[in-house]
Coordinates of C-alpha atoms (C1' of nucleotides) in Angstrom, one line a residue:
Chain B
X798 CA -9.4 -31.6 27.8
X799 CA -11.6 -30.2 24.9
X800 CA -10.9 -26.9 23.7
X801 CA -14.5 -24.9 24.3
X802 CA -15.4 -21.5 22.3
X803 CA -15.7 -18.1 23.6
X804 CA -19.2 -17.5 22.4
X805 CA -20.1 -20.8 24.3
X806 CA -18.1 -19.8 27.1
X807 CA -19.6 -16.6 28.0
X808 CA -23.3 -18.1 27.6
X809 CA -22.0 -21.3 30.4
X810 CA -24.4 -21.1 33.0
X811 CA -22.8 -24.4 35.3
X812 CA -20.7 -22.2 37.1
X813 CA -18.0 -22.7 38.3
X814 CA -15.9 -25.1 35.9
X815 CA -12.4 -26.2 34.8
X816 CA -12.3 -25.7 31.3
X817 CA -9.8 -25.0 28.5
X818 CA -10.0 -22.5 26.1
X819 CA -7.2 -21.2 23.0
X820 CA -7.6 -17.2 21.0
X821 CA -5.5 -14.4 20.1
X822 CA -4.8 -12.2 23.0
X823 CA -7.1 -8.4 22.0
X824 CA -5.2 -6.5 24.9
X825 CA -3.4 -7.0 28.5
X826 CA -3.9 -4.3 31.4
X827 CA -0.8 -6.0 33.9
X828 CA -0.8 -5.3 37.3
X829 CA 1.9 -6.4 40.3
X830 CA -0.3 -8.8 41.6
X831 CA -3.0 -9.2 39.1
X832 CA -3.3 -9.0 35.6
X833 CA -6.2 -9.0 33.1
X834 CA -6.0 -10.4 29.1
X835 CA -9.0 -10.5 27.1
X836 CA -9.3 -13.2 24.9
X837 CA -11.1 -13.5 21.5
X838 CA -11.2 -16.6 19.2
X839 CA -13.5 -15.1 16.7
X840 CA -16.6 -16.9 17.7
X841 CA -17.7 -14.1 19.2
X842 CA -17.6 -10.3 18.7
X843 CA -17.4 -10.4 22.7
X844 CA -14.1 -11.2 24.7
X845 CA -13.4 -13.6 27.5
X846 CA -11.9 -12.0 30.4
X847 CA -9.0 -14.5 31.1
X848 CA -8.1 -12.8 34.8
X849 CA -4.0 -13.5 35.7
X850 CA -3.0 -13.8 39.7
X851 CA 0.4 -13.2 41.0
X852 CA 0.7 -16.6 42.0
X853 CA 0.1 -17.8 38.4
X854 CA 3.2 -20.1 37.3
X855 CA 5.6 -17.2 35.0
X856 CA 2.9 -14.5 36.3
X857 CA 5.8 -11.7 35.3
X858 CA 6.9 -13.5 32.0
X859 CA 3.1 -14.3 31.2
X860 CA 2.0 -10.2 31.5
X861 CA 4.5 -9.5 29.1
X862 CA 2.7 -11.4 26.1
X863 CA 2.1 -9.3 23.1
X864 CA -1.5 -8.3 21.8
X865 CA -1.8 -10.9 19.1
X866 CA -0.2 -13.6 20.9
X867 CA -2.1 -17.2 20.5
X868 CA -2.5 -18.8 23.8
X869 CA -4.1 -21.4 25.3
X870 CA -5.5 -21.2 28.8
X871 CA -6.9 -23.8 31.2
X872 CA -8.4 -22.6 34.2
X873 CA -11.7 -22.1 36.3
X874 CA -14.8 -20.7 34.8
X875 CA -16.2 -18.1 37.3
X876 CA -18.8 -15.7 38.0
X877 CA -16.9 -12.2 37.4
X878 CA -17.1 -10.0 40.7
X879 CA -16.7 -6.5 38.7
X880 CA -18.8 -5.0 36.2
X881 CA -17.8 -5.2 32.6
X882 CA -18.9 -8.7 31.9
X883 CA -20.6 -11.8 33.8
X884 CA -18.3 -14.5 33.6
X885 CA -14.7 -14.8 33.9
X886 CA -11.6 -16.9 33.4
X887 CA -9.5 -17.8 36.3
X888 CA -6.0 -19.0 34.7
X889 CA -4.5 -21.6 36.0
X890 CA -2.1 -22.3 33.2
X891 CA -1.5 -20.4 30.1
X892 CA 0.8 -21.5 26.9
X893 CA 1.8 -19.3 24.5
X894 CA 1.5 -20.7 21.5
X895 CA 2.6 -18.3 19.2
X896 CA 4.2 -15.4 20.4
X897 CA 3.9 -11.6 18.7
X898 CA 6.1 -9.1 19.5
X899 CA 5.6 -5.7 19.5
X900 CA 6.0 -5.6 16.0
X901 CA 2.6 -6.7 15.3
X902 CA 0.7 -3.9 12.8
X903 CA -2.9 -4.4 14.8
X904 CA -2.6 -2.1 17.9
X905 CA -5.1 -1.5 21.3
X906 CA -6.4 1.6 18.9
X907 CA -8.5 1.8 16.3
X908 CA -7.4 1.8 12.7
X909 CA -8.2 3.5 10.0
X910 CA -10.2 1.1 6.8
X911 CA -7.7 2.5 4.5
X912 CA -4.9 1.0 6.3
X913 CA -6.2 -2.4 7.2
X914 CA -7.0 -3.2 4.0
X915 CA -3.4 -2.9 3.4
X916 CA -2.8 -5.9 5.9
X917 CA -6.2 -7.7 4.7
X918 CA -4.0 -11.3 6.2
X919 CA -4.5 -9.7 9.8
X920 CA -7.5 -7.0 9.5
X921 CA -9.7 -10.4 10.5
X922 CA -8.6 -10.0 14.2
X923 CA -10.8 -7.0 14.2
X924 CA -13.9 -6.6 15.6
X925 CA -15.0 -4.5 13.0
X926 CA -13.7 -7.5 10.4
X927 CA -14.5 -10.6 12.7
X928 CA -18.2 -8.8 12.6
X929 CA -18.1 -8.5 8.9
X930 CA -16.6 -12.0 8.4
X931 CA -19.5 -13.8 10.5
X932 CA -22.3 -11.9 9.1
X933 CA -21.3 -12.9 5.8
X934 CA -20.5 -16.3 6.9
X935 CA -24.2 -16.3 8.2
X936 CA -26.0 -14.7 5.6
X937 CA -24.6 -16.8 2.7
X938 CA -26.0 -19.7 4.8
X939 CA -29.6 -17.8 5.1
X940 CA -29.1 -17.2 1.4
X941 CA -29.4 -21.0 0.7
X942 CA -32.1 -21.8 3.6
X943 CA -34.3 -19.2 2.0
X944 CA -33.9 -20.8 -1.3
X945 CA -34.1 -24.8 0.0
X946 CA -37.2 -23.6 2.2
X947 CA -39.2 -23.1 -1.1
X948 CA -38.4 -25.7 -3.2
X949 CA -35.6 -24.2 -5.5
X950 CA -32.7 -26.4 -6.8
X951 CA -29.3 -25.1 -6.1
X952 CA -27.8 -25.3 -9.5
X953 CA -23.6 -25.0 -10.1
X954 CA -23.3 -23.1 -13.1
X955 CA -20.0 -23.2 -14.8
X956 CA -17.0 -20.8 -13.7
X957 CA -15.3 -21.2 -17.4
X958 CA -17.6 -20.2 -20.0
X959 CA -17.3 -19.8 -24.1
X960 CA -20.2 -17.4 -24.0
X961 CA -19.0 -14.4 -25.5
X962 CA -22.5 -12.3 -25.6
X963 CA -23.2 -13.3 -22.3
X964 CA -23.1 -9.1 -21.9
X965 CA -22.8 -8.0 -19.0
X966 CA -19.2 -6.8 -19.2
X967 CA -15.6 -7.2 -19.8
X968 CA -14.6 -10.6 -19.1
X969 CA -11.1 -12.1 -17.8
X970 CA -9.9 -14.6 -20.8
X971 CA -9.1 -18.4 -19.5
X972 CA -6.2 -19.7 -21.3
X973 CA -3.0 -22.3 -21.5
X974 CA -1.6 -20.8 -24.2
X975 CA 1.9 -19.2 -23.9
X976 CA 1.5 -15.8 -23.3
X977 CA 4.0 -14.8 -26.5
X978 CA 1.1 -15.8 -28.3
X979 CA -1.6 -13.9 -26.7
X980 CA -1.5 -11.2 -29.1
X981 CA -2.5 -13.4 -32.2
X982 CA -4.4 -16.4 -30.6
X983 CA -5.2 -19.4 -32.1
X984 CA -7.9 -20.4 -30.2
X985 CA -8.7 -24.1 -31.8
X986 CA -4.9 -24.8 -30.4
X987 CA -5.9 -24.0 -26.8
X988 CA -7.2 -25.8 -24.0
X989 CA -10.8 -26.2 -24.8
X990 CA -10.2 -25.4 -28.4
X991 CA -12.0 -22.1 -28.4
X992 CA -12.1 -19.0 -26.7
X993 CA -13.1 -19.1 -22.9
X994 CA -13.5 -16.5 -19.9
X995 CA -14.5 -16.4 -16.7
X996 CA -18.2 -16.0 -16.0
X997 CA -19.7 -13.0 -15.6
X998 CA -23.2 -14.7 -15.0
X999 CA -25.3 -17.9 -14.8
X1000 CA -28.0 -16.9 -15.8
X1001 CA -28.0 -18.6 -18.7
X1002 CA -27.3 -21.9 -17.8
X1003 CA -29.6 -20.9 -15.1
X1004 CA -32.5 -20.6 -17.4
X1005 CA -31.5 -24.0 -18.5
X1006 CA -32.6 -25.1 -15.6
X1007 CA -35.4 -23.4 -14.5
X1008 CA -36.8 -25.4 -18.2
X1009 CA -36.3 -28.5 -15.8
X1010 CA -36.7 -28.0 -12.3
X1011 CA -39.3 -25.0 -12.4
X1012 CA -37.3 -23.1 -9.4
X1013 CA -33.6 -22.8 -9.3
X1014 CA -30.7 -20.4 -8.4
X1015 CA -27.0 -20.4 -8.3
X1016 CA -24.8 -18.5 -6.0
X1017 CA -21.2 -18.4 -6.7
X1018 CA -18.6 -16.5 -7.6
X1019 CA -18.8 -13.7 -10.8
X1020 CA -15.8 -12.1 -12.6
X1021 CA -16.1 -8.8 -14.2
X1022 CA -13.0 -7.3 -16.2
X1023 CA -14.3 -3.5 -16.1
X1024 CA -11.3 -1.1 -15.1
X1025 CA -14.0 0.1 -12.1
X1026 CA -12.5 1.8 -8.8
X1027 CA -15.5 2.6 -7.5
X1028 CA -16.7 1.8 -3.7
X1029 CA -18.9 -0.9 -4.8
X1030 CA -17.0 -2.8 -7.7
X1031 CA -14.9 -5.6 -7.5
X1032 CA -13.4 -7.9 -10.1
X1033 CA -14.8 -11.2 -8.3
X1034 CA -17.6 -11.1 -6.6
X1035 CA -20.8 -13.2 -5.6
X1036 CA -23.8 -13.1 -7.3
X1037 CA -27.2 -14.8 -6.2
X1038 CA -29.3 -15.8 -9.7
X1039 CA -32.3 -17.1 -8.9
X1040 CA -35.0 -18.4 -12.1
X1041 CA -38.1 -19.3 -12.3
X1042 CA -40.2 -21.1 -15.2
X1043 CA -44.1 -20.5 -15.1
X1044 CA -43.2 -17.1 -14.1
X1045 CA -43.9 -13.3 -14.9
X1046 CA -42.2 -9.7 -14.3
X1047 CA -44.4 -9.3 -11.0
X1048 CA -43.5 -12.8 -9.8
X1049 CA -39.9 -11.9 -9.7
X1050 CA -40.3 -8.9 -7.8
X1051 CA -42.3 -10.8 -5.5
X1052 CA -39.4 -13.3 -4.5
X1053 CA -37.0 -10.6 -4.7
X1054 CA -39.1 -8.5 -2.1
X1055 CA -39.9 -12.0 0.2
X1056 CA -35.6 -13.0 -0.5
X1057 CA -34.4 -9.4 0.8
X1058 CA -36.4 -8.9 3.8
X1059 CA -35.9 -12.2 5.1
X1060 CA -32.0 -11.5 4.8
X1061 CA -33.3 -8.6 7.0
X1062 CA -34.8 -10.6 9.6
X1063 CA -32.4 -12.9 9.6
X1064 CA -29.2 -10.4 10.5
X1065 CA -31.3 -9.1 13.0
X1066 CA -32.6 -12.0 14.7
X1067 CA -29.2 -14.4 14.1
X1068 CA -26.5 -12.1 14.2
X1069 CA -28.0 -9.6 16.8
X1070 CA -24.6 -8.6 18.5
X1071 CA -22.6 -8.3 15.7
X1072 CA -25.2 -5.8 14.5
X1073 CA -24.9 -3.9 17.4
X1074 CA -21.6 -3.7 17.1
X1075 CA -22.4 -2.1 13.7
X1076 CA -25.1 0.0 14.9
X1077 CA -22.8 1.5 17.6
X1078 CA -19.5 1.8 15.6
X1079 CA -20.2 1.9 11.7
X1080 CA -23.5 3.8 11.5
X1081 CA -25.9 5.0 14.2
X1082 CA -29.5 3.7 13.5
X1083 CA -28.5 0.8 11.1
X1084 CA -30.9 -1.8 13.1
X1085 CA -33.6 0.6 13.0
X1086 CA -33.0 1.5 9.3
X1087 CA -33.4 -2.4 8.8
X1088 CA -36.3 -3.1 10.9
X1089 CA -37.9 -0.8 9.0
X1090 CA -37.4 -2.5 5.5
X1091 CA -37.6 -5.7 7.1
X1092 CA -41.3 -5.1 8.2
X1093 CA -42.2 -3.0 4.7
X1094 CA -43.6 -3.6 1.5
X1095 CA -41.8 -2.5 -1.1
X1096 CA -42.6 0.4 -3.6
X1097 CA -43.2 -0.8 -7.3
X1098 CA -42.9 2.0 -10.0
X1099 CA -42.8 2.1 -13.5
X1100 CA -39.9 3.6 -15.2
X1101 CA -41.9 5.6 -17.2
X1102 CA -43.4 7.6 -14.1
X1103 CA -39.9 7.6 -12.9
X1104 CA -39.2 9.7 -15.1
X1105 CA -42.6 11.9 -14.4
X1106 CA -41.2 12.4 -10.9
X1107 CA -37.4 13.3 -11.9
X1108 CA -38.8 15.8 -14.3
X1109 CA -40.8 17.9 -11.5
X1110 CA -37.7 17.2 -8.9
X1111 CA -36.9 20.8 -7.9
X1112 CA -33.2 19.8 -7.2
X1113 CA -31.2 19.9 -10.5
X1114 CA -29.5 16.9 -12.0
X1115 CA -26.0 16.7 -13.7
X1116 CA -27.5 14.1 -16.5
X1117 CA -30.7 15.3 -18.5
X1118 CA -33.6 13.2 -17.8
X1119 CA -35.9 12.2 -20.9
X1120 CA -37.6 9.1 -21.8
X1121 CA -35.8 6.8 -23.6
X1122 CA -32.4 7.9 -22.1
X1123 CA -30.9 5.5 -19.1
X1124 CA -31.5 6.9 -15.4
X1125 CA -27.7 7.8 -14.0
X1126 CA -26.8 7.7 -10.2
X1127 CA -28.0 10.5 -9.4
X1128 CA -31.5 9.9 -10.7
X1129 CA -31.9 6.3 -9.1
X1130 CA -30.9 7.8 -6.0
X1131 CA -32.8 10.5 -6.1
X1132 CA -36.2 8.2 -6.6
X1133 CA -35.3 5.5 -3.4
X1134 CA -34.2 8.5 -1.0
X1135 CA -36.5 11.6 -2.2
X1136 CA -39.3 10.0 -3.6
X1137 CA -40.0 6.7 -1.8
X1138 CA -37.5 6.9 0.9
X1139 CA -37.1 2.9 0.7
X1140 CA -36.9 0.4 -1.6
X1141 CA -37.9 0.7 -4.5
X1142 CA -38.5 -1.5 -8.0
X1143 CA -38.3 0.3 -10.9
X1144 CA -40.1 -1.9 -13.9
X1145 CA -40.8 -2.0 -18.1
X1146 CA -37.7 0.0 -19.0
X1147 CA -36.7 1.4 -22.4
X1148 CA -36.1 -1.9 -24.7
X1149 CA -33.0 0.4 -26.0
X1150 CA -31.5 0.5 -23.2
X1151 CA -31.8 -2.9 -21.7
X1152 CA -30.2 -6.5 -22.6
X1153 CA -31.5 -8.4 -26.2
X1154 CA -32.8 -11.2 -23.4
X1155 CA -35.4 -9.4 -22.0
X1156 CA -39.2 -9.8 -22.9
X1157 CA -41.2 -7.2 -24.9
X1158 CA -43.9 -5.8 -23.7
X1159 CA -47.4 -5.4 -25.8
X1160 CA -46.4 -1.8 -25.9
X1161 CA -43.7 -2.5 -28.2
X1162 CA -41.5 0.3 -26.7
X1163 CA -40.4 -1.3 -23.5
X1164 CA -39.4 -4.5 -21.6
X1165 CA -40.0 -6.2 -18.4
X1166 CA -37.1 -5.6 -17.2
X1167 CA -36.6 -4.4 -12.9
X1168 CA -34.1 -3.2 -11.2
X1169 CA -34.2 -2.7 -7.4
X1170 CA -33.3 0.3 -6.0
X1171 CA -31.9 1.2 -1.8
X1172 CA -31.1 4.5 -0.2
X1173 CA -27.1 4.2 0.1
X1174 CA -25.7 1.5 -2.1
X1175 CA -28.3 2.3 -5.6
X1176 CA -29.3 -0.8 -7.3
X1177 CA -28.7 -4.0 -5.7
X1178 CA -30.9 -6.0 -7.7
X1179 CA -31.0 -6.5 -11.7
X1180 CA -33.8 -8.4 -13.1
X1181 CA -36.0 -9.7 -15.9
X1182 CA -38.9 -11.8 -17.5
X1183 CA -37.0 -13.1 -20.5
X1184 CA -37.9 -13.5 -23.7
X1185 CA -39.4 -16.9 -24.1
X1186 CA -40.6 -16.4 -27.8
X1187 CA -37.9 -18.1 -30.6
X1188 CA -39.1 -15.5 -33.2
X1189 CA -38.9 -12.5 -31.4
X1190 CA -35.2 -13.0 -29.5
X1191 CA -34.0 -14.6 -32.8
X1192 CA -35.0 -10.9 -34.1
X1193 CA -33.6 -9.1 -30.6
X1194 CA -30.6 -10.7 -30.9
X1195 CA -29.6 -10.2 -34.4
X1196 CA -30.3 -6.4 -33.9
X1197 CA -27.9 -6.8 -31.2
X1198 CA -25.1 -8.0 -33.5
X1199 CA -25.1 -12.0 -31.9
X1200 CA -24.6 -14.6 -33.5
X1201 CA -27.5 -17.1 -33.0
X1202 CA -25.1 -20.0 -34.0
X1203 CA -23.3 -19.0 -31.0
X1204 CA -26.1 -19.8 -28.3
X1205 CA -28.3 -22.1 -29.9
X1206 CA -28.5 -24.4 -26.9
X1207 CA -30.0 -21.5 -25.1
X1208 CA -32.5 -21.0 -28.2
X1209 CA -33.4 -24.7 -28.2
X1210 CA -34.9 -24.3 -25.0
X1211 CA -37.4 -21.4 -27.1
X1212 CA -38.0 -24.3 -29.5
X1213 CA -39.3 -27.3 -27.3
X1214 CA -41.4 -26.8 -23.9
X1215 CA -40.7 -22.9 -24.4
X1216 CA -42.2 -21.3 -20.4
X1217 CA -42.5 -17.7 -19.9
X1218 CA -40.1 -17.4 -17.5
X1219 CA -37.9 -14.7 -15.1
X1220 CA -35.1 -14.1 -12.6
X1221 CA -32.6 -11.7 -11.4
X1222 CA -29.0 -11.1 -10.0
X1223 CA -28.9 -10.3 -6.4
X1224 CA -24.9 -9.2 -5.2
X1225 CA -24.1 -11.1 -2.2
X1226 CA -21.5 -7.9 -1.7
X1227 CA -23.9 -5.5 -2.2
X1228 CA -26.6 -6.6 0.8
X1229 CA -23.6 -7.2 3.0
X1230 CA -22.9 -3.4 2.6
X1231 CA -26.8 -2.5 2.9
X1232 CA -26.7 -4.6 6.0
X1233 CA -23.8 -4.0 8.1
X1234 CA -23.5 -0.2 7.1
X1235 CA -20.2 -1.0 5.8
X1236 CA -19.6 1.5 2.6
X1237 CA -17.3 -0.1 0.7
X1238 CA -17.1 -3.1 -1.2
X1239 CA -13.7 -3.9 -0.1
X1240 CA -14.2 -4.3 3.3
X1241 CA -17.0 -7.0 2.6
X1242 CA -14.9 -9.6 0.7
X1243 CA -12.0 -11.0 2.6
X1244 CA -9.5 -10.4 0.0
X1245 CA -10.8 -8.4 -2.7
X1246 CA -10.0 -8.2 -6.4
X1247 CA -10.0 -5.0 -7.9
X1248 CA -7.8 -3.3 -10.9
X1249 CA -3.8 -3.3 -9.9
X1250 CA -5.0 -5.9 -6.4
X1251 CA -4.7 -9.0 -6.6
X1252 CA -2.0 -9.8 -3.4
X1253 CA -2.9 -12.3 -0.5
Chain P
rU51 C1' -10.9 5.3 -18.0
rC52 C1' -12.3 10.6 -16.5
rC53 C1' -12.8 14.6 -12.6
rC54 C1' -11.4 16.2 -7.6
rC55 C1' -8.4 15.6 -3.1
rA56 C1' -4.4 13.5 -0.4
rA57 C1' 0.7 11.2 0.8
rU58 C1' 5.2 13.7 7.2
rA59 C1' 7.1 8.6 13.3
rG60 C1' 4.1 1.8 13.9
rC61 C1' -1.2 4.4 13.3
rU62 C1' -4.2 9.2 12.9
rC63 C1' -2.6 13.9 11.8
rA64 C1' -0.4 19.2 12.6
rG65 C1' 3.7 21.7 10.4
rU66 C1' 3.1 29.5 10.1
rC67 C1' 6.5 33.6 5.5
rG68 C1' 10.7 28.6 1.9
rG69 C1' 15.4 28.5 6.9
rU70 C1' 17.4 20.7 8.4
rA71 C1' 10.3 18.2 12.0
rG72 C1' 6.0 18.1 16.2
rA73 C1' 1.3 16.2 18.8
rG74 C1' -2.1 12.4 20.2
rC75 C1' -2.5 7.3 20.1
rG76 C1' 0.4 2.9 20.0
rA77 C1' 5.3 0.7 21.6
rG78 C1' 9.3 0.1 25.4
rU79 C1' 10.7 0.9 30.8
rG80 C1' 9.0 1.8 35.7
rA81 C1' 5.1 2.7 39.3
rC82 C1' 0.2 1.5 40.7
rU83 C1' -4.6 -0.7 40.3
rG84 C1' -10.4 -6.2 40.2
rU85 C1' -8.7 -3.8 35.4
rU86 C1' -12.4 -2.8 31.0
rA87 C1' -8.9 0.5 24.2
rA88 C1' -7.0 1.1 32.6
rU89 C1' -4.2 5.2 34.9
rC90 C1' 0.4 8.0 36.0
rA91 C1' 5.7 9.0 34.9
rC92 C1' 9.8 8.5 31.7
rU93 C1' 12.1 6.8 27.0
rA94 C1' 12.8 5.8 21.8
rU95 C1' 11.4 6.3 16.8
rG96 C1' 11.5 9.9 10.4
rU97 C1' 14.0 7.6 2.8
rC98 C1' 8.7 14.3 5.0
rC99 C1' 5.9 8.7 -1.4
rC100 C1' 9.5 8.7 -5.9
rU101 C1' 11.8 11.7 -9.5
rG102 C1' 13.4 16.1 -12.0
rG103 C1' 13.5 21.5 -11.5
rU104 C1' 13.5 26.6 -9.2
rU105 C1' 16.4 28.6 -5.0
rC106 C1' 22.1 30.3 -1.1
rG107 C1' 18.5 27.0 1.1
rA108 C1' 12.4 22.8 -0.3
rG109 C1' 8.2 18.8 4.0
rC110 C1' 6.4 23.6 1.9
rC111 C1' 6.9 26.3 -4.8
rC112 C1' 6.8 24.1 -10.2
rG113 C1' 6.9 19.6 -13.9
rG114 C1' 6.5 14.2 -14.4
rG115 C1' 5.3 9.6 -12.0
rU116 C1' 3.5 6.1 -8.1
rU117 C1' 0.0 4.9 -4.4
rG118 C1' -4.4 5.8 -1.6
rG119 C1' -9.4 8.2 -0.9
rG120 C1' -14.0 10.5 -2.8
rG121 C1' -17.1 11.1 -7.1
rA122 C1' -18.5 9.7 -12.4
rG123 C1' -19.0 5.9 -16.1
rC124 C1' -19.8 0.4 -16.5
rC125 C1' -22.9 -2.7 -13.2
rA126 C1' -24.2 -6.5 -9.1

RNA sequence: UCCCCAAUAGCUCAGUCGGUAGAGCGAGUGACUGUUAAUCACUAUGUCCCUGGUUCGAGCCCGGGUUGGGGAGCCA
């Protein structure tokens, strides 16, 4: 018989049915003649009521099975006569497939986030984790509809990379030489005869490609080396890069805006129940919280008049505020919560204080650079029109202290069929924290990397 | 990396004045029940993070370390 799925299970309207149907046992209330096990197979935040009768074959033995327990069970799928849940499994035959004794570290209690992440090889038999797991299973699948939808090529942008200005942070060296010679390496002897790391963006191939195919983006995995122990760092991560050619400052924001509210919708139109679960158990008024950005437009202010607004804030900052100087914490969250109370894009920074591939503006004092800003998480979104002019970043970057030699493929694409052009980095992380409630990063990624963690 | 806080039963925590340790939950056993993280009764469980010191005596005080949490920086 074919094994069926909870979530399809509990929707079954042809009632009743024999049907078959394998999980992990969440809890067992045993009676003397009747026993109850709910069953959960991760489909579904919901269990499936599997109901045990005294004249079951090893009733006695069978109401002794250990929360965690695989089992499979064949029975009849019923209309449930008590409250609590409309349809019910009546067993007819149950095999343990896997036994777990009483040993097992998930108990019928909740658990500290702390501790689970300490068994991050069970904490998925959660509901709090199976919700986490299937929202982020959904939304990276939203991610890449949103993207297909409009006509944007999904481009895989290399994992190993010899970019050594790529500069946005410490960077995990790739290697095959013997680590006695890791001190003193002689790169031209190594694997790809020169120095290589793991990427910490694609945004430059991206842009690559965006001189092609007009509209592309890349979503994969990003490695960052910082020693950060923060709440919303992690070592690898998932980064969404999309770029366009043909394309200004104003035109990024506007498909960053469109790309973050339809990740709104779609949680709360696809994954409705597992948002509820977050709502009730995570933080109260989440769904509302994202309806409301879901349906909004999105505030648009200039850096400069950022710093207008922190200068009159009556509360007092830890970091001086002046222009020209880069807006801490504090500031940014000051402007999204205080002063807009939503989302908010914060445009034409300081060219000081921003990357060497970032266009000048006609002002000569800033760039068109953004960065978008939520209450909770700070900025989730960093973003740019990039400097499309060969004279000008050949100028940027050698006031930067880079190399041109180093990148000239990416300044070759300044000297033929040159488009203004723009993009941004979106965390995959970082909205599944925004969306779910969920406050830190390690509790979004199945198995995290961060400083001194690296086990499972 | 810096600042602050914490570490005691499987989990979450309490532990008075420095005098050899307790609760709730979970687990086990039994009873009972169409039960909903069932209920009731009983039972068991400790490297008090490690290390050095002070003291007649340290879970408690002091030094060093480890791990975890919160915040900052870096950033997505």
């Amino acid at each position: 018989m074919k094994r069926n799925r909870v979530i399809d299970l509990l929707k079954s309207d042809a009632l009743p049915q024999s049907i078959k149907v394998s999980g992990w046992v969440r809890s067992l209330r045993a009676g003397k003649d009747v026993a109850f096990m709910a069953l959960s197979d991760g489909s579904s935040a919901a269990t499936l009521q599997v109901v045990m009768e005294g004249s079951l074959p090893a009733f006695e033995e069978l109401c002794k099975t250990g929360t965690g327990s695989a089992v499979t069970v064949c029975g009849v799928l019923r209309e449930s006569p008590a409250k609590g849940q409309s349809v019910e499994l009546l067993a007819e035959k149950i095999e343990v497939t896997g036994a777990a004794d009483d040993s097992y570290p998930l108990q019928k209690k909740r658990h500290s986030f702390e501790f689970l992440r300490t068994i991050a090889h069970l904490r998925p038999r959660t509901n709090t984790f199976g919700a986490v797991f299937r929202l982020r299973s959904s939304l990276a699948h939203a991610v890449h509809r949103f993207f297909e939808e409009r006509g944007f090529l999904y481009v895989h942008t290399p994992i190993i990379t010899a970019s050594d200005c790529e500069g946005a942070g410490e960077m995990f060296r790739v290697t095959t030489l013997p680590p006695q010679l890791a001190a003193a390496p002689d790169f031209s002897r190594d694997f790809f005869g020169r120095a290589t790391s793991l990427t910490v963006s694609g945004q430059l191939e991206g842009e690559l490609f965006a001189q092609a195919f007009t509209d592309i983006y890349t979503f994969g995995p990003t490695f960052r080396a910082e020693n950060s122990n923060t709440s919303r760092h992690a070592a690898e991560f998932w980064m969404i890069e999309p770029e366009m050619a043909f394309a200004d400052l104003m035109d990024d924001a506007a498909l960053a805006e469109e790309f973050f509210r339809y990740l709104c919708h779609h949680v709360l139109g696809k994954c409705a129940e597992d948002m509820a679960f977050f709502d009730e158990h995570v933080e109260k008024g989440l769904c509302e919280r994202i309806r409301k950005v879901a349906d909004s437009s999105f505030e648009v202010m200039e850096y400069t008049e950022a710093i207008r607004h922190l200068k009159q804030a009556t509360v007092s900052f830890q970091y001086p505020v002046s222009w020209g100087l880069d807006l801490q914490s504090e500031h940014e969250r000051y402007i999204t919560e205080k002063i807009v109370g939503g989302p908010t894009f914060l445009v034409n920074y300081p060219k000081e204080i921003k990357a060497f591939y970032m266009r000048q503006n006609d002002d000569n004092k800033t760039v068109a650079a953004m960065d978008l800003l939520v209450p909770k998480v700070g900025e989730i979104i960093g973003g740019s029109q990039r400097e499309e002019r060969l004279d000008i970043l050949l100028a940027k970057m050698c006031a930067c202290g880079i190399n041109p030699d180093s990148l000239q493929w990416y300044l070759d694409t300044r000297r033929w069929g040159s488009t203004p052009h723009a993009g941004f980095g979106l965390g995959f992380e970082r909205v599944l924290m925004y969306l779910s409630g969920m406050e830190n990063i390690r509790d979004v990624i199945p198995f995290p990397r961060t400083p001194g963690h690296a086990e499972f």
